[in-house]
Amino acid sequence: QKEVEQNSGPLSVPEGAIASLNCTYSDRGSQSFFWYRQYSGKSPELIMFIYSNGDKEDGRFTAQLNKASQYVSQLLIRDSQPSDSATYLCAPLTEGKSTFGDGTTLTVKP
Amino acid sequence: EAGVTQSPTHLIKTRGQQATLRCSPISGHTSVYWYQQALGLGLQFLLWYDEGEERNRGNFPPRFSGRQFPNYSSELNVNALELEDSALYLCASSFMWGGSYNEQFFGPGTRLTVL
């Protein structure tokens, strides 16, 4: 079993809908959690980071973190736009090392 | 503020040769990370340097090595290149604040092709 699990997708949602991406990780020593967006042929860019249990909102993006049992993080994208079509990578951070999931490919259809 | 820079953008080598990739972190960042991303696959952690020292290493053979210079820039060396080393190599930088590690910012990457 991988340390970081993501649904590979592809996940397809219509424009304006809510896209929900999930990430499960097993490292209980993780200090913080990051979500990155990667467009095809480009390098990843940070879109959200969260340090503690609960929700964090930034514009149309909400990151949720639950350390209670198996560590789970969810990224919600409200009012999805075609420009949100990309691969989304999650990464728990432990002692300076990020372990990335393989990513979920999201397609937002106009 | 300038972001993370990497050079060269593209690098073509043949099997058995050595490749050297370079990275300059964001000003003020002391940590540099290296990742390998093969086509269509996820990011695989290679190396982490902080304050000039190697802090952690991923599951890669010893022919993958690197170093960090006093100005915090970094170099990744890949010896005895193999065809499967063809990938996008990404460098990221970060800083430590209050005892915590912070988000990583990625450079544009170096596309290494081994023929």
PDB file of C-alpha atoms in Angstrom:
ATOM      1  CA  GLN A   1       0.000   0.000   0.000  1.00  0.00           C
ATOM      2  CA  LYS A   2       1.280   3.417  -0.913  1.00  0.00           C
ATOM      3  CA  GLU A   3       1.883   6.007   1.797  1.00  0.00           C
ATOM      4  CA  VAL A   4      -0.329   8.511   0.019  1.00  0.00           C
ATOM      5  CA  GLU A   5      -3.403   7.367  -1.869  1.00  0.00           C
ATOM      6  CA  GLN A   6      -5.410   9.425  -4.306  1.00  0.00           C
ATOM      7  CA  ASN A   7      -8.094   8.429  -6.767  1.00  0.00           C
ATOM      8  CA  SER A   8      -6.329   8.659 -10.114  1.00  0.00           C
ATOM      9  CA  GLY A   9      -9.479   9.699 -11.884  1.00  0.00           C
ATOM     10  CA  PRO A  10     -10.094  11.096 -14.284  1.00  0.00           C
ATOM     11  CA  LEU A  11     -12.739  13.041 -12.415  1.00  0.00           C
ATOM     12  CA  SER A  12     -15.100  14.934 -14.664  1.00  0.00           C
ATOM     13  CA  VAL A  13     -17.502  17.619 -13.445  1.00  0.00           C
ATOM     14  CA  PRO A  14     -19.614  20.191 -15.300  1.00  0.00           C
ATOM     15  CA  GLU A  15     -18.734  23.852 -15.118  1.00  0.00           C
ATOM     16  CA  GLY A  16     -20.145  25.451 -11.965  1.00  0.00           C
ATOM     17  CA  ALA A  17     -20.297  22.214 -10.012  1.00  0.00           C
ATOM     18  CA  ILE A  18     -18.349  21.292  -6.879  1.00  0.00           C
ATOM     19  CA  ALA A  19     -15.337  19.077  -7.446  1.00  0.00           C
ATOM     20  CA  SER A  20     -14.296  16.888  -4.527  1.00  0.00           C
ATOM     21  CA  LEU A  21     -10.835  15.331  -4.398  1.00  0.00           C
ATOM     22  CA  ASN A  22      -9.712  12.969  -1.668  1.00  0.00           C
ATOM     23  CA  CYS A  23      -6.367  11.970  -0.264  1.00  0.00           C
ATOM     24  CA  THR A  24      -5.530   9.337   2.331  1.00  0.00           C
ATOM     25  CA  TYR A  25      -2.156   8.987   3.978  1.00  0.00           C
ATOM     26  CA  SER A  26      -0.705   6.736   6.623  1.00  0.00           C
ATOM     27  CA  ASP A  27       2.105   8.794   8.162  1.00  0.00           C
ATOM     28  CA  ARG A  28       0.875   9.939  11.542  1.00  0.00           C
ATOM     29  CA  GLY A  29       4.012  12.016  11.995  1.00  0.00           C
ATOM     30  CA  SER A  30       2.941  14.467   9.339  1.00  0.00           C
ATOM     31  CA  GLN A  31       3.250  18.053  10.467  1.00  0.00           C
ATOM     32  CA  SER A  32       1.275  19.696   7.708  1.00  0.00           C
ATOM     33  CA  PHE A  33      -0.520  18.957   4.474  1.00  0.00           C
ATOM     34  CA  PHE A  34      -0.312  20.488   1.023  1.00  0.00           C
ATOM     35  CA  TRP A  35      -2.381  20.460  -2.123  1.00  0.00           C
ATOM     36  CA  TYR A  36      -0.726  21.276  -5.430  1.00  0.00           C
ATOM     37  CA  ARG A  37      -2.132  21.803  -8.910  1.00  0.00           C
ATOM     38  CA  GLN A  38      -0.155  20.692 -11.946  1.00  0.00           C
ATOM     39  CA  TYR A  39      -1.105  21.614 -15.474  1.00  0.00           C
ATOM     40  CA  SER A  40       0.123  19.314 -18.209  1.00  0.00           C
ATOM     41  CA  GLY A  41       3.790  19.934 -18.948  1.00  0.00           C
ATOM     42  CA  LYS A  42       4.166  22.390 -16.084  1.00  0.00           C
ATOM     43  CA  SER A  43       5.569  22.171 -12.581  1.00  0.00           C
ATOM     44  CA  PRO A  44       3.295  21.875  -9.539  1.00  0.00           C
ATOM     45  CA  GLU A  45       2.014  25.047  -7.906  1.00  0.00           C
ATOM     46  CA  LEU A  46       0.839  25.255  -4.329  1.00  0.00           C
ATOM     47  CA  ILE A  47      -2.852  26.028  -3.952  1.00  0.00           C
ATOM     48  CA  MET A  48      -3.614  25.151  -0.334  1.00  0.00           C
ATOM     49  CA  PHE A  49      -1.835  24.124   2.832  1.00  0.00           C
ATOM     50  CA  ILE A  50      -3.338  23.148   6.158  1.00  0.00           C
ATOM     51  CA  TYR A  51      -1.663  22.467   9.465  1.00  0.00           C
ATOM     52  CA  SER A  52      -4.385  21.294  11.770  1.00  0.00           C
ATOM     53  CA  ASN A  53      -7.671  19.491  11.848  1.00  0.00           C
ATOM     54  CA  GLY A  54     -10.590  21.287  10.356  1.00  0.00           C
ATOM     55  CA  ASP A  55     -11.268  23.367   7.287  1.00  0.00           C
ATOM     56  CA  LYS A  56      -9.367  26.079   5.534  1.00  0.00           C
ATOM     57  CA  GLU A  57     -10.961  28.201   2.859  1.00  0.00           C
ATOM     58  CA  ASP A  58      -9.300  30.299   0.187  1.00  0.00           C
ATOM     59  CA  GLY A  59     -11.602  31.676  -2.462  1.00  0.00           C
ATOM     60  CA  ARG A  60     -13.234  28.798  -4.300  1.00  0.00           C
ATOM     61  CA  PHE A  61     -10.962  26.253  -2.634  1.00  0.00           C
ATOM     62  CA  THR A  62     -11.554  24.536   0.712  1.00  0.00           C
ATOM     63  CA  ALA A  63      -9.134  22.056   2.237  1.00  0.00           C
ATOM     64  CA  GLN A  64     -10.285  19.725   4.976  1.00  0.00           C
ATOM     65  CA  LEU A  65      -8.043  17.699   7.232  1.00  0.00           C
ATOM     66  CA  ASN A  66      -9.008  14.898   9.562  1.00  0.00           C
ATOM     67  CA  LYS A  67      -6.265  13.333  11.688  1.00  0.00           C
ATOM     68  CA  ALA A  68      -8.652  11.445  13.923  1.00  0.00           C
ATOM     69  CA  SER A  69      -8.337   7.982  12.459  1.00  0.00           C
ATOM     70  CA  GLN A  70      -6.698   7.290   9.164  1.00  0.00           C
ATOM     71  CA  TYR A  71      -5.465  10.614   7.980  1.00  0.00           C
ATOM     72  CA  VAL A  72      -7.746  12.025   5.316  1.00  0.00           C
ATOM     73  CA  SER A  73      -7.692  15.297   3.466  1.00  0.00           C
ATOM     74  CA  GLN A  74     -10.259  16.544   1.034  1.00  0.00           C
ATOM     75  CA  LEU A  75     -10.017  19.400  -1.436  1.00  0.00           C
ATOM     76  CA  LEU A  76     -13.249  21.012  -2.553  1.00  0.00           C
ATOM     77  CA  ILE A  77     -13.412  23.313  -5.552  1.00  0.00           C
ATOM     78  CA  ARG A  78     -16.613  25.311  -5.718  1.00  0.00           C
ATOM     79  CA  ASP A  79     -17.997  26.791  -8.933  1.00  0.00           C
ATOM     80  CA  SER A  80     -15.541  24.722 -10.972  1.00  0.00           C
ATOM     81  CA  GLN A  81     -14.141  26.402 -14.077  1.00  0.00           C
ATOM     82  CA  PRO A  82     -12.577  24.870 -17.194  1.00  0.00           C
ATOM     83  CA  SER A  83      -9.308  26.496 -16.073  1.00  0.00           C
ATOM     84  CA  ASP A  84      -9.387  24.210 -13.022  1.00  0.00           C
ATOM     85  CA  SER A  85      -8.773  21.234 -15.309  1.00  0.00           C
ATOM     86  CA  ALA A  86      -5.448  19.852 -14.112  1.00  0.00           C
ATOM     87  CA  THR A  87      -3.896  17.153 -11.977  1.00  0.00           C
ATOM     88  CA  TYR A  88      -4.162  17.757  -8.249  1.00  0.00           C
ATOM     89  CA  LEU A  89      -1.443  16.374  -6.010  1.00  0.00           C
ATOM     90  CA  CYS A  90      -1.638  15.972  -2.279  1.00  0.00           C
ATOM     91  CA  ALA A  91       1.426  15.839  -0.044  1.00  0.00           C
ATOM     92  CA  PRO A  92       1.757  15.368   3.689  1.00  0.00           C
ATOM     93  CA  LEU A  93       4.933  16.921   5.035  1.00  0.00           C
ATOM     94  CA  THR A  94       7.005  15.072   7.609  1.00  0.00           C
ATOM     95  CA  GLU A  95      10.321  16.408   8.875  1.00  0.00           C
ATOM     96  CA  GLY A  96      10.954  18.312   5.697  1.00  0.00           C
ATOM     97  CA  LYS A  97      10.123  15.501   3.318  1.00  0.00           C
ATOM     98  CA  SER A  98       6.988  15.591   1.189  1.00  0.00           C
ATOM     99  CA  THR A  99       5.549  12.340  -0.066  1.00  0.00           C
ATOM    100  CA  PHE A 100       3.326  13.036  -3.015  1.00  0.00           C
ATOM    101  CA  GLY A 101       0.332  11.093  -4.147  1.00  0.00           C
ATOM    102  CA  ASP A 102       0.145  10.218  -7.832  1.00  0.00           C
ATOM    103  CA  GLY A 103      -2.528  12.856  -8.307  1.00  0.00           C
ATOM    104  CA  THR A 104      -6.148  13.069  -9.405  1.00  0.00           C
ATOM    105  CA  THR A 105      -6.830  14.382 -12.891  1.00  0.00           C
ATOM    106  CA  LEU A 106      -9.788  16.747 -12.951  1.00  0.00           C
ATOM    107  CA  THR A 107     -11.628  17.786 -16.095  1.00  0.00           C
ATOM    108  CA  VAL A 108     -14.203  20.564 -15.901  1.00  0.00           C
ATOM    109  CA  LYS A 109     -16.495  20.498 -18.918  1.00  0.00           C
ATOM    110  CA  PRO A 110     -18.006  23.770 -20.176  1.00  0.00           C
TER     111      PRO A 110
ATOM    112  CA  GLU B   1      10.634  38.335  -6.124  1.00  0.00           C
ATOM    113  CA  ALA B   2      12.305  35.750  -8.347  1.00  0.00           C
ATOM    114  CA  GLY B   3      11.051  32.207  -8.075  1.00  0.00           C
ATOM    115  CA  VAL B   4      12.977  28.964  -8.128  1.00  0.00           C
ATOM    116  CA  THR B   5      15.110  28.689 -11.241  1.00  0.00           C
ATOM    117  CA  GLN B   6      16.511  25.570 -12.876  1.00  0.00           C
ATOM    118  CA  SER B   7      18.977  24.984 -15.667  1.00  0.00           C
ATOM    119  CA  PRO B   8      19.138  23.722 -18.265  1.00  0.00           C
ATOM    120  CA  THR B   9      15.544  23.539 -19.450  1.00  0.00           C
ATOM    121  CA  HIS B  10      16.269  20.510 -21.575  1.00  0.00           C
ATOM    122  CA  LEU B  11      19.154  18.062 -21.482  1.00  0.00           C
ATOM    123  CA  ILE B  12      19.831  15.227 -23.899  1.00  0.00           C
ATOM    124  CA  LYS B  13      22.372  12.572 -22.995  1.00  0.00           C
ATOM    125  CA  THR B  14      23.243   9.049 -24.037  1.00  0.00           C
ATOM    126  CA  ARG B  15      23.347   5.932 -21.888  1.00  0.00           C
ATOM    127  CA  GLY B  16      26.329   5.786 -19.575  1.00  0.00           C
ATOM    128  CA  GLN B  17      26.965   9.523 -19.572  1.00  0.00           C
ATOM    129  CA  GLN B  18      26.654  11.856 -16.598  1.00  0.00           C
ATOM    130  CA  ALA B  19      24.109  14.633 -16.218  1.00  0.00           C
ATOM    131  CA  THR B  20      24.324  17.714 -14.002  1.00  0.00           C
ATOM    132  CA  LEU B  21      21.218  19.710 -13.184  1.00  0.00           C
ATOM    133  CA  ARG B  22      21.210  23.000 -11.308  1.00  0.00           C
ATOM    134  CA  CYS B  23      18.750  24.790  -9.079  1.00  0.00           C
ATOM    135  CA  SER B  24      18.641  28.220  -7.448  1.00  0.00           C
ATOM    136  CA  PRO B  25      16.140  28.581  -4.607  1.00  0.00           C
ATOM    137  CA  ILE B  26      14.002  31.564  -3.749  1.00  0.00           C
ATOM    138  CA  SER B  27      16.015  34.179  -1.883  1.00  0.00           C
ATOM    139  CA  GLY B  28      15.901  33.424   1.843  1.00  0.00           C
ATOM    140  CA  HIS B  29      15.070  29.750   1.398  1.00  0.00           C
ATOM    141  CA  THR B  30      17.621  27.370   2.834  1.00  0.00           C
ATOM    142  CA  SER B  31      16.086  24.042   1.822  1.00  0.00           C
ATOM    143  CA  VAL B  32      16.224  22.507  -1.621  1.00  0.00           C
ATOM    144  CA  TYR B  33      14.361  19.388  -2.674  1.00  0.00           C
ATOM    145  CA  TRP B  34      14.768  17.312  -5.812  1.00  0.00           C
ATOM    146  CA  TYR B  35      12.027  15.212  -7.370  1.00  0.00           C
ATOM    147  CA  GLN B  36      11.803  12.960 -10.409  1.00  0.00           C
ATOM    148  CA  GLN B  37       8.623  12.842 -12.439  1.00  0.00           C
ATOM    149  CA  ALA B  38       8.528  10.294 -15.223  1.00  0.00           C
ATOM    150  CA  LEU B  39       6.038  10.946 -18.016  1.00  0.00           C
ATOM    151  CA  GLY B  40       2.483  10.447 -16.800  1.00  0.00           C
ATOM    152  CA  LEU B  41       3.570   9.459 -13.310  1.00  0.00           C
ATOM    153  CA  GLY B  42       3.709  11.110  -9.906  1.00  0.00           C
ATOM    154  CA  LEU B  43       6.530  12.916  -8.155  1.00  0.00           C
ATOM    155  CA  GLN B  44       9.185  10.739  -6.612  1.00  0.00           C
ATOM    156  CA  PHE B  45      11.274  12.283  -3.853  1.00  0.00           C
ATOM    157  CA  LEU B  46      14.995  12.179  -4.579  1.00  0.00           C
ATOM    158  CA  LEU B  47      16.958  14.348  -2.158  1.00  0.00           C
ATOM    159  CA  TRP B  48      16.572  17.082   0.434  1.00  0.00           C
ATOM    160  CA  TYR B  49      19.319  19.540   1.287  1.00  0.00           C
ATOM    161  CA  ASP B  50      19.195  22.085   4.056  1.00  0.00           C
ATOM    162  CA  GLU B  51      21.915  24.440   5.233  1.00  0.00           C
ATOM    163  CA  GLY B  52      24.421  22.686   3.014  1.00  0.00           C
ATOM    164  CA  GLU B  53      23.788  19.170   4.250  1.00  0.00           C
ATOM    165  CA  GLU B  54      21.878  16.207   2.859  1.00  0.00           C
ATOM    166  CA  ARG B  55      18.942  15.681   5.242  1.00  0.00           C
ATOM    167  CA  ASN B  56      16.983  12.942   3.571  1.00  0.00           C
ATOM    168  CA  ARG B  57      17.113  10.704   0.573  1.00  0.00           C
ATOM    169  CA  GLY B  58      14.475   8.817  -1.410  1.00  0.00           C
ATOM    170  CA  ASN B  59      14.680   5.269  -2.736  1.00  0.00           C
ATOM    171  CA  PHE B  60      17.102   5.933  -5.562  1.00  0.00           C
ATOM    172  CA  PRO B  61      20.460   4.287  -6.306  1.00  0.00           C
ATOM    173  CA  PRO B  62      23.719   6.000  -5.263  1.00  0.00           C
ATOM    174  CA  ARG B  63      24.379   7.157  -8.806  1.00  0.00           C
ATOM    175  CA  PHE B  64      21.892   9.902  -7.998  1.00  0.00           C
ATOM    176  CA  SER B  65      23.733  12.421  -5.870  1.00  0.00           C
ATOM    177  CA  GLY B  66      23.932  16.105  -5.278  1.00  0.00           C
ATOM    178  CA  ARG B  67      25.131  18.901  -3.153  1.00  0.00           C
ATOM    179  CA  GLN B  68      24.131  22.285  -1.831  1.00  0.00           C
ATOM    180  CA  PHE B  69      26.435  25.264  -2.032  1.00  0.00           C
ATOM    181  CA  PRO B  70      26.975  28.026   0.557  1.00  0.00           C
ATOM    182  CA  ASN B  71      24.593  30.282  -1.374  1.00  0.00           C
ATOM    183  CA  TYR B  72      21.944  27.501  -1.028  1.00  0.00           C
ATOM    184  CA  SER B  73      21.871  26.701  -4.728  1.00  0.00           C
ATOM    185  CA  SER B  74      22.029  23.033  -5.497  1.00  0.00           C
ATOM    186  CA  GLU B  75      23.254  20.578  -8.057  1.00  0.00           C
ATOM    187  CA  LEU B  76      21.872  17.131  -8.898  1.00  0.00           C
ATOM    188  CA  ASN B  77      24.237  14.669 -10.536  1.00  0.00           C
ATOM    189  CA  VAL B  78      23.140  11.491 -12.234  1.00  0.00           C
ATOM    190  CA  ASN B  79      25.942   9.119 -13.167  1.00  0.00           C
ATOM    191  CA  ALA B  80      25.888   6.167 -15.548  1.00  0.00           C
ATOM    192  CA  LEU B  81      22.642   7.321 -17.127  1.00  0.00           C
ATOM    193  CA  GLU B  82      20.052   4.710 -17.984  1.00  0.00           C
ATOM    194  CA  LEU B  83      17.110   4.992 -20.371  1.00  0.00           C
ATOM    195  CA  GLU B  84      14.632   4.956 -17.462  1.00  0.00           C
ATOM    196  CA  ASP B  85      16.252   8.092 -16.038  1.00  0.00           C
ATOM    197  CA  SER B  86      14.433  10.058 -18.723  1.00  0.00           C
ATOM    198  CA  ALA B  87      12.057  12.286 -16.791  1.00  0.00           C
ATOM    199  CA  LEU B  88      11.250  15.795 -15.645  1.00  0.00           C
ATOM    200  CA  TYR B  89      13.457  16.709 -12.699  1.00  0.00           C
ATOM    201  CA  LEU B  90      11.898  19.241 -10.415  1.00  0.00           C
ATOM    202  CA  CYS B  91      13.577  21.326  -7.783  1.00  0.00           C
ATOM    203  CA  ALA B  92      11.667  22.962  -4.954  1.00  0.00           C
ATOM    204  CA  SER B  93      12.749  25.320  -2.220  1.00  0.00           C
ATOM    205  CA  SER B  94      11.429  26.001   1.229  1.00  0.00           C
ATOM    206  CA  PHE B  95      12.359  27.570   4.529  1.00  0.00           C
ATOM    207  CA  MET B  96      12.035  26.711   8.166  1.00  0.00           C
ATOM    208  CA  TRP B  97      10.233  29.046  10.515  1.00  0.00           C
ATOM    209  CA  GLY B  98       9.410  28.570  14.145  1.00  0.00           C
ATOM    210  CA  GLY B  99      10.709  25.020  14.057  1.00  0.00           C
ATOM    211  CA  SER B 100       8.270  24.054  11.330  1.00  0.00           C
ATOM    212  CA  TYR B 101       8.848  23.221   7.715  1.00  0.00           C
ATOM    213  CA  ASN B 102       6.885  25.263   5.249  1.00  0.00           C
ATOM    214  CA  GLU B 103       5.433  24.910   1.804  1.00  0.00           C
ATOM    215  CA  GLN B 104       7.649  24.056  -1.112  1.00  0.00           C
ATOM    216  CA  PHE B 105       7.808  26.190  -4.226  1.00  0.00           C
ATOM    217  CA  PHE B 106       8.728  24.456  -7.445  1.00  0.00           C
ATOM    218  CA  GLY B 107      10.944  25.494 -10.295  1.00  0.00           C
ATOM    219  CA  PRO B 108      10.015  24.920 -13.956  1.00  0.00           C
ATOM    220  CA  GLY B 109      11.986  21.688 -14.134  1.00  0.00           C
ATOM    221  CA  THR B 110      14.679  20.181 -16.328  1.00  0.00           C
ATOM    222  CA  ARG B 111      13.569  17.674 -18.943  1.00  0.00           C
ATOM    223  CA  LEU B 112      16.254  14.985 -19.161  1.00  0.00           C
ATOM    224  CA  THR B 113      16.181  12.654 -22.134  1.00  0.00           C
ATOM    225  CA  VAL B 114      18.494   9.649 -22.233  1.00  0.00           C
ATOM    226  CA  LEU B 115      19.006   8.098 -25.651  1.00  0.00           C
TER     227      LEU B 115
END
